[in-house]
Coordinates of C-alpha atoms and ligand atoms in Angstrom, one line a residue:
X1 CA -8.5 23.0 1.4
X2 CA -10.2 22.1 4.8
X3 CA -8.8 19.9 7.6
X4 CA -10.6 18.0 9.8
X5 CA -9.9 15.6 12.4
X6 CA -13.4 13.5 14.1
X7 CA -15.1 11.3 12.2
X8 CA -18.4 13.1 12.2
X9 CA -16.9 15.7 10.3
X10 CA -15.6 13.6 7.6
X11 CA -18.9 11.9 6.9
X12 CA -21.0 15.6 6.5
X13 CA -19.0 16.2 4.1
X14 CA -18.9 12.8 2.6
X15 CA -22.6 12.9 2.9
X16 CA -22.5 16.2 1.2
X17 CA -20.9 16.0 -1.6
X18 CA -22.7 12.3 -2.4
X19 CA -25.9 14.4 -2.2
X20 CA -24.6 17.0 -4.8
X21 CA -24.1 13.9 -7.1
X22 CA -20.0 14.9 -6.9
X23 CA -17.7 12.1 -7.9
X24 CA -15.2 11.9 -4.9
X25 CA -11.9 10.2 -4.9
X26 CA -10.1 9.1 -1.5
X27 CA -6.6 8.5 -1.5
X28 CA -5.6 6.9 1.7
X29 CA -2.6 7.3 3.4
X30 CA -0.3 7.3 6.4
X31 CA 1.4 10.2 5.5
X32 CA 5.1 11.1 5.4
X33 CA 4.7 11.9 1.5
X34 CA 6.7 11.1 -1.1
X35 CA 6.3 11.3 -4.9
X36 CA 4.8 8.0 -4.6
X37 CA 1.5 9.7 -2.4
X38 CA 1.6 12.7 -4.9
X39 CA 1.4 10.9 -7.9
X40 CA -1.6 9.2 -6.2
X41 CA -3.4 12.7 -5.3
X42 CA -2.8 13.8 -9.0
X43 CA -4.6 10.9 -10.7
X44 CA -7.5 11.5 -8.1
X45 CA -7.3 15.3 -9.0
X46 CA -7.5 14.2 -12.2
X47 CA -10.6 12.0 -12.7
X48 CA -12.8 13.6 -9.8
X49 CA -14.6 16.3 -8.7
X50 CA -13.8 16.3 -4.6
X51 CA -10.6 14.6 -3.2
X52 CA -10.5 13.6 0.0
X53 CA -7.2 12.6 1.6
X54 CA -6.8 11.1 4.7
X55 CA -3.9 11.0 7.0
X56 CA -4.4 8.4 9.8
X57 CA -1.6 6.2 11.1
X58 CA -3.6 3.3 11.6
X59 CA -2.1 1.3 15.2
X60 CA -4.8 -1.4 14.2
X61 CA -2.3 -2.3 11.1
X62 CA 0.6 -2.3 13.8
X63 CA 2.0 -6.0 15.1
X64 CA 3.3 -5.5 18.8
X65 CA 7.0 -5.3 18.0
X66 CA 7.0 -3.3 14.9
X67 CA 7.1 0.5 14.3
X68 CA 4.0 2.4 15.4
X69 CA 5.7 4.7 17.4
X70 CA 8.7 5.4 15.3
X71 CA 6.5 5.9 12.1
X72 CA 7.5 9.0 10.6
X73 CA 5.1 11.7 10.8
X74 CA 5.2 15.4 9.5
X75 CA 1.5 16.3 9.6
X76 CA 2.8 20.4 8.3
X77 CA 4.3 19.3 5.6
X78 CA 2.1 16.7 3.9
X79 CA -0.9 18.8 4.7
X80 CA 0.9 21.6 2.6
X81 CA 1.4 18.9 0.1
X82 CA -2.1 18.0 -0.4
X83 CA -3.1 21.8 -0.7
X84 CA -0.5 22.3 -3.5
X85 CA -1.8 19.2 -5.2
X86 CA -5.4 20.9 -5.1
X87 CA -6.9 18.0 -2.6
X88 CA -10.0 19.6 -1.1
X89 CA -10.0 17.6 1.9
X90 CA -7.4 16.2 4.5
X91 CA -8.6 14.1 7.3
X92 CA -6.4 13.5 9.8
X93 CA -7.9 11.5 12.9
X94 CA -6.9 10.8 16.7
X95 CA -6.9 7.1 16.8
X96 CA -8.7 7.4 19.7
X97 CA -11.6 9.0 17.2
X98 CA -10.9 6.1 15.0
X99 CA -11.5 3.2 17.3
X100 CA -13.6 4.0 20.4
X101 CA -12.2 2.2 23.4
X102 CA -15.1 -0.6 23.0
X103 CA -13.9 -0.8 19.3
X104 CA -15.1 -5.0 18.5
X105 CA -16.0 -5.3 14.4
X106 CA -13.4 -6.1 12.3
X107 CA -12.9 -7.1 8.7
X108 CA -10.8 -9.7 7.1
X109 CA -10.2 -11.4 4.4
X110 CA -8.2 -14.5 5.8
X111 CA -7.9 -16.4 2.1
X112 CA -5.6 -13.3 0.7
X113 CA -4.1 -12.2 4.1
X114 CA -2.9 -15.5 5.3
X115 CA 0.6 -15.6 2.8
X116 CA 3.2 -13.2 1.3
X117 CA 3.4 -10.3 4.3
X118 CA 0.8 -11.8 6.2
X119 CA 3.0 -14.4 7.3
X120 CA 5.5 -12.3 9.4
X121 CA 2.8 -9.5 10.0
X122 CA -0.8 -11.6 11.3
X123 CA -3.1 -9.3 12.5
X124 CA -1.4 -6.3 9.7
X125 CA -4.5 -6.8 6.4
X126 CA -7.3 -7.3 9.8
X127 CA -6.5 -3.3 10.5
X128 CA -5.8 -2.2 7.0
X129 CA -9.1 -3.6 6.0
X130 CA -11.3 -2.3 8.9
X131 CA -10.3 1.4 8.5
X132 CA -10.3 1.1 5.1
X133 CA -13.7 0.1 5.2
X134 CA -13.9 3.1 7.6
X135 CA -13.0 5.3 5.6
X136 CA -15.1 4.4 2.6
X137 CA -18.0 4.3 5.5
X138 CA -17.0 8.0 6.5
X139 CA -15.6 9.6 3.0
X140 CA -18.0 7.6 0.8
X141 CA -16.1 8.1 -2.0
X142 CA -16.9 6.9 -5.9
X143 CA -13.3 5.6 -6.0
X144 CA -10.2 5.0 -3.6
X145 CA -6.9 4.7 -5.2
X146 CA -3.7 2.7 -3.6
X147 CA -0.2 2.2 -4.6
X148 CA 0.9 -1.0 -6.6
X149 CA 3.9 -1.5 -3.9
X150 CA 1.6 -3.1 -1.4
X151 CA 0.3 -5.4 -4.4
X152 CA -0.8 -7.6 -1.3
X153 CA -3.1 -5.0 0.2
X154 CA -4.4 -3.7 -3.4
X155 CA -5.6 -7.6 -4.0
X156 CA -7.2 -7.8 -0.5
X157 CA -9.0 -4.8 -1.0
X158 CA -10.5 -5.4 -3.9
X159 CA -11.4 -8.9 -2.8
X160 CA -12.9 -7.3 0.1
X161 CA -15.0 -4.6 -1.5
X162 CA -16.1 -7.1 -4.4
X163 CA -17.1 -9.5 -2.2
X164 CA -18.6 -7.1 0.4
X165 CA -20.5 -4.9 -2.4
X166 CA -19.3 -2.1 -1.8
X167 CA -20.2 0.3 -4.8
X168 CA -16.2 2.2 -4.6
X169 CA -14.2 1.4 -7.4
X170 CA -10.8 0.4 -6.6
X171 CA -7.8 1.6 -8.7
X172 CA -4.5 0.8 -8.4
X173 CA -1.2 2.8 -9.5
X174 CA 2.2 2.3 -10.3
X175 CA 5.0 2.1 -8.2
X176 CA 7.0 5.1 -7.8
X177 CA 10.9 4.7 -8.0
X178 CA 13.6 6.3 -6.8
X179 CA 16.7 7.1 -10.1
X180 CA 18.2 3.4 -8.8
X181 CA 15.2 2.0 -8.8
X182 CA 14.4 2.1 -4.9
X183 CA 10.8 2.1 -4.6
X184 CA 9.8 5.2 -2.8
X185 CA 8.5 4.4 0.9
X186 CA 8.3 6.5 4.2
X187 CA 10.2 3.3 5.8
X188 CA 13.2 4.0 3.7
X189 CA 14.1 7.0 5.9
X190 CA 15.3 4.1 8.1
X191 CA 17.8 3.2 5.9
X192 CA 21.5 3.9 6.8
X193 CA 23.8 5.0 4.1
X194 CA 25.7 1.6 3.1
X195 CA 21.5 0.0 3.6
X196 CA 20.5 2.3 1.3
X197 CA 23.4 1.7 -1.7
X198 CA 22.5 -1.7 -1.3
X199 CA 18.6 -1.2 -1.4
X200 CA 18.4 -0.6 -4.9
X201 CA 19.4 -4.6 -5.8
X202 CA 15.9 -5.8 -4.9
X203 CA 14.4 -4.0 -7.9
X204 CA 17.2 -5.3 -10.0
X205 CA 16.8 -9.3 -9.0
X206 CA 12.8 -8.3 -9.8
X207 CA 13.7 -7.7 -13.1
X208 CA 16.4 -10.2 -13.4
X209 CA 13.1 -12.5 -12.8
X210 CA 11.0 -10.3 -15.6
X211 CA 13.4 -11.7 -18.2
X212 CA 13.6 -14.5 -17.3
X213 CA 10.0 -15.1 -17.5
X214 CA 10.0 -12.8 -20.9
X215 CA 12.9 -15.2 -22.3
X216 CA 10.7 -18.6 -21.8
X217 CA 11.8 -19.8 -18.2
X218 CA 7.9 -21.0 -16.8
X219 CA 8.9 -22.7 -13.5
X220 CA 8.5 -20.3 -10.8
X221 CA 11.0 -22.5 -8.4
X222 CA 13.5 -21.8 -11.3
X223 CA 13.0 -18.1 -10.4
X224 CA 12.3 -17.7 -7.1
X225 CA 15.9 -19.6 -6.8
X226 CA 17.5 -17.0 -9.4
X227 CA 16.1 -14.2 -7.3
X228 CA 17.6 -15.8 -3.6
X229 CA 20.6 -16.3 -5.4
X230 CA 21.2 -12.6 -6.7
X231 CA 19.6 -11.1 -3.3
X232 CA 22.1 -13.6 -1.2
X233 CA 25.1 -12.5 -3.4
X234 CA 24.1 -8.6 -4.1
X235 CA 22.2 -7.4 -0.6
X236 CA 24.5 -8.9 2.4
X237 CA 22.7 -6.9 4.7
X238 CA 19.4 -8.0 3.9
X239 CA 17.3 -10.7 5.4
X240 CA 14.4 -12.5 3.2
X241 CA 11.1 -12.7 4.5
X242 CA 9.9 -14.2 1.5
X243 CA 10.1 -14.4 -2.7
X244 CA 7.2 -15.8 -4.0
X245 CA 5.4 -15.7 -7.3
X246 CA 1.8 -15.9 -7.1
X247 CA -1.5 -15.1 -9.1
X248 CA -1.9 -11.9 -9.5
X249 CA -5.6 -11.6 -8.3
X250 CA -6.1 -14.6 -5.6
X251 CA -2.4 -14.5 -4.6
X252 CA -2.0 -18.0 -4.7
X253 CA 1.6 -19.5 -5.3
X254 CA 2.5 -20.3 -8.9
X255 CA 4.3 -23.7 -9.8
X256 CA 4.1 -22.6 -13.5
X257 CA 3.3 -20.0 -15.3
X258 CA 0.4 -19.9 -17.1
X259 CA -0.7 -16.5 -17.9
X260 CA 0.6 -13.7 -15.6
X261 CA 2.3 -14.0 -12.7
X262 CA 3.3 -12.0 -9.7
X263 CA 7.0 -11.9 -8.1
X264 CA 6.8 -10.5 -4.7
X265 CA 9.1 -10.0 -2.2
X266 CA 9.7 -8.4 1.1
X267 CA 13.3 -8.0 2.6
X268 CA 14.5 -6.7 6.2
X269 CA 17.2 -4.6 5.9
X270 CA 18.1 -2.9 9.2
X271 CA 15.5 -1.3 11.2
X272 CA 13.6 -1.0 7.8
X273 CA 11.1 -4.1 6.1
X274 CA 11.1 -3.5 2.6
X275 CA 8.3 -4.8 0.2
X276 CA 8.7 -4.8 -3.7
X277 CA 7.1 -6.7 -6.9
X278 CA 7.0 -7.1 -10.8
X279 CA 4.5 -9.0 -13.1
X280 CA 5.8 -11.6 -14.7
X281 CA 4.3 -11.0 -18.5
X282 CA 3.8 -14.7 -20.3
X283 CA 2.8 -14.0 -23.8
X284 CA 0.0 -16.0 -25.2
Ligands
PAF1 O1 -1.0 1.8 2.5 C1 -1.1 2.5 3.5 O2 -0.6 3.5 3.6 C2 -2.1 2.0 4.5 O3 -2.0 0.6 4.7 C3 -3.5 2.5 4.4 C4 -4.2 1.9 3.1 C5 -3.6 4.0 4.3 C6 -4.4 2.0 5.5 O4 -4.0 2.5 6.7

């Protein structure tokens, strides 16, 4: 497995292997791996020729007061990661590589960005999307693959690349649970000891709202308000950002439910801001 770090290098290879006619998969990430990132590199592994990971904790993605510098890194580790998983490529940039001091395009997709996280976290889908669309400028990959935890940022980037035309297929993966039902996140290193016993009650209210929905209950205030009322009695420490159901695709809120629908949430709990979601399946 190579490593490289500038830009430049990245897009030789990119350029490369796109000459060779090789499909190439890039899996994004900010590293400090977890099952969740390895499942990701296997089903790259596994449908491509080339995978390209790349390691890049984004500050564009960053709000002022939130946790850029505390992110958890361990570049030896996740590179020896990748190398087991049989990635062929890591790229891990200097931000200043990334954004040149004169850095002035971005990309956003204000429609998608403006609810759910975007709320509490403005300018955080205006950096994902930018070195996203970096990366796919650099790696030129066939297709990029993302975690269904940041359902948010899946839709967004898909919205972005179809309405953009850019020829990368997006595909998205399931979320990757802890035994209790945690979702797996580099954030939940945060977590104190009683935070963490009490982290695993936001995937139980999600599913408390997935049979709901499966038993006949089509009014999304109906469930939003069973979810609050769980969370408020079952995570004391927590505080709600938001719990929303919304289309799946266009991320609009839900009054009924129609067809599918998206419950989403996002909780603080301590120093940690933890996301989570379930589809809501209606039959018929
Ligand atoms: O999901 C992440 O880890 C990041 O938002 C991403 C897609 C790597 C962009 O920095």
């Amino acid at each position: 497995m190579r490593i490289v770090h500038t830009p430049e290098a990245l897009q030789a290879v990119g350029m490369e292997w796109r000459r060779q006619g090789l499909k190439v998969a890039l899996v994004p990430t900010m590293g400090y791996y977890h099952e969740g990132h390895a499942s990701l590199i296997r089903y790259a592994r596994s449908v491509a020729d080339k995978v390209i990971v790349s390691l890049f904790v984004n500050p564009a993605q960053f709000g002022p007061n939130e946790d850029l510098e505390a992110y958890p890194r361990d570049l030896e580790r996740d590179s020896a990661l990748v190398r087991e998983l049989g990635g062929d490529l890591l790229y891990a940039p200097d931000p200043a590589g990334m954004y040149a001091s004169d850095h002035a395009t971005w990309v956003e997709v204000p429609a998608l960005a403006g609810t759910l996280c975007g709320v509490s976290r403005p300018i955080h889908f205006r950096g994902v999307c930018t070195v996203v669309m970096k990366l796919f400028m650099l790696a030129q990959p066939s297709l990029a693959v993302f975690g269904e935890k940041d359902w948010q940022q899946l839709a967004i980037i898909r919205k972005m690349v179809a309405d953009l035309n850019v020829s990368v297929e997006i595909v998205g993966r399931p979320i990757v649970r802890e035994a209790d039902g945690l979702a797996l996140s580099s954030r939940n290193v945060y977590l104190t000891a009683g935070e963490r016993a009490q982290a695993p009650q936001l995937r139980k209210s999600l599913e408390m709202a997935a049979r709901l929905a499966a038993d006949g209950e089509r009014d999304a205030a109906v469930i939003v308000g069973a979810v609050r009322a769980y969370l408020t009695a079952h995570l004391p420490a927590g505080e709600e950002d938001y719990i929303a159901v919304v289309d799946p695709a266009s991320l609009v809120r839900v009054e009924r439910l129609e067809g599918d629908a998206l419950c989403a949430l996002a909780f603080r709990l301590g120093k940690a801001r933890l996301i989570d979601n379930i589809l809501l399946k209606v039959e018929g």
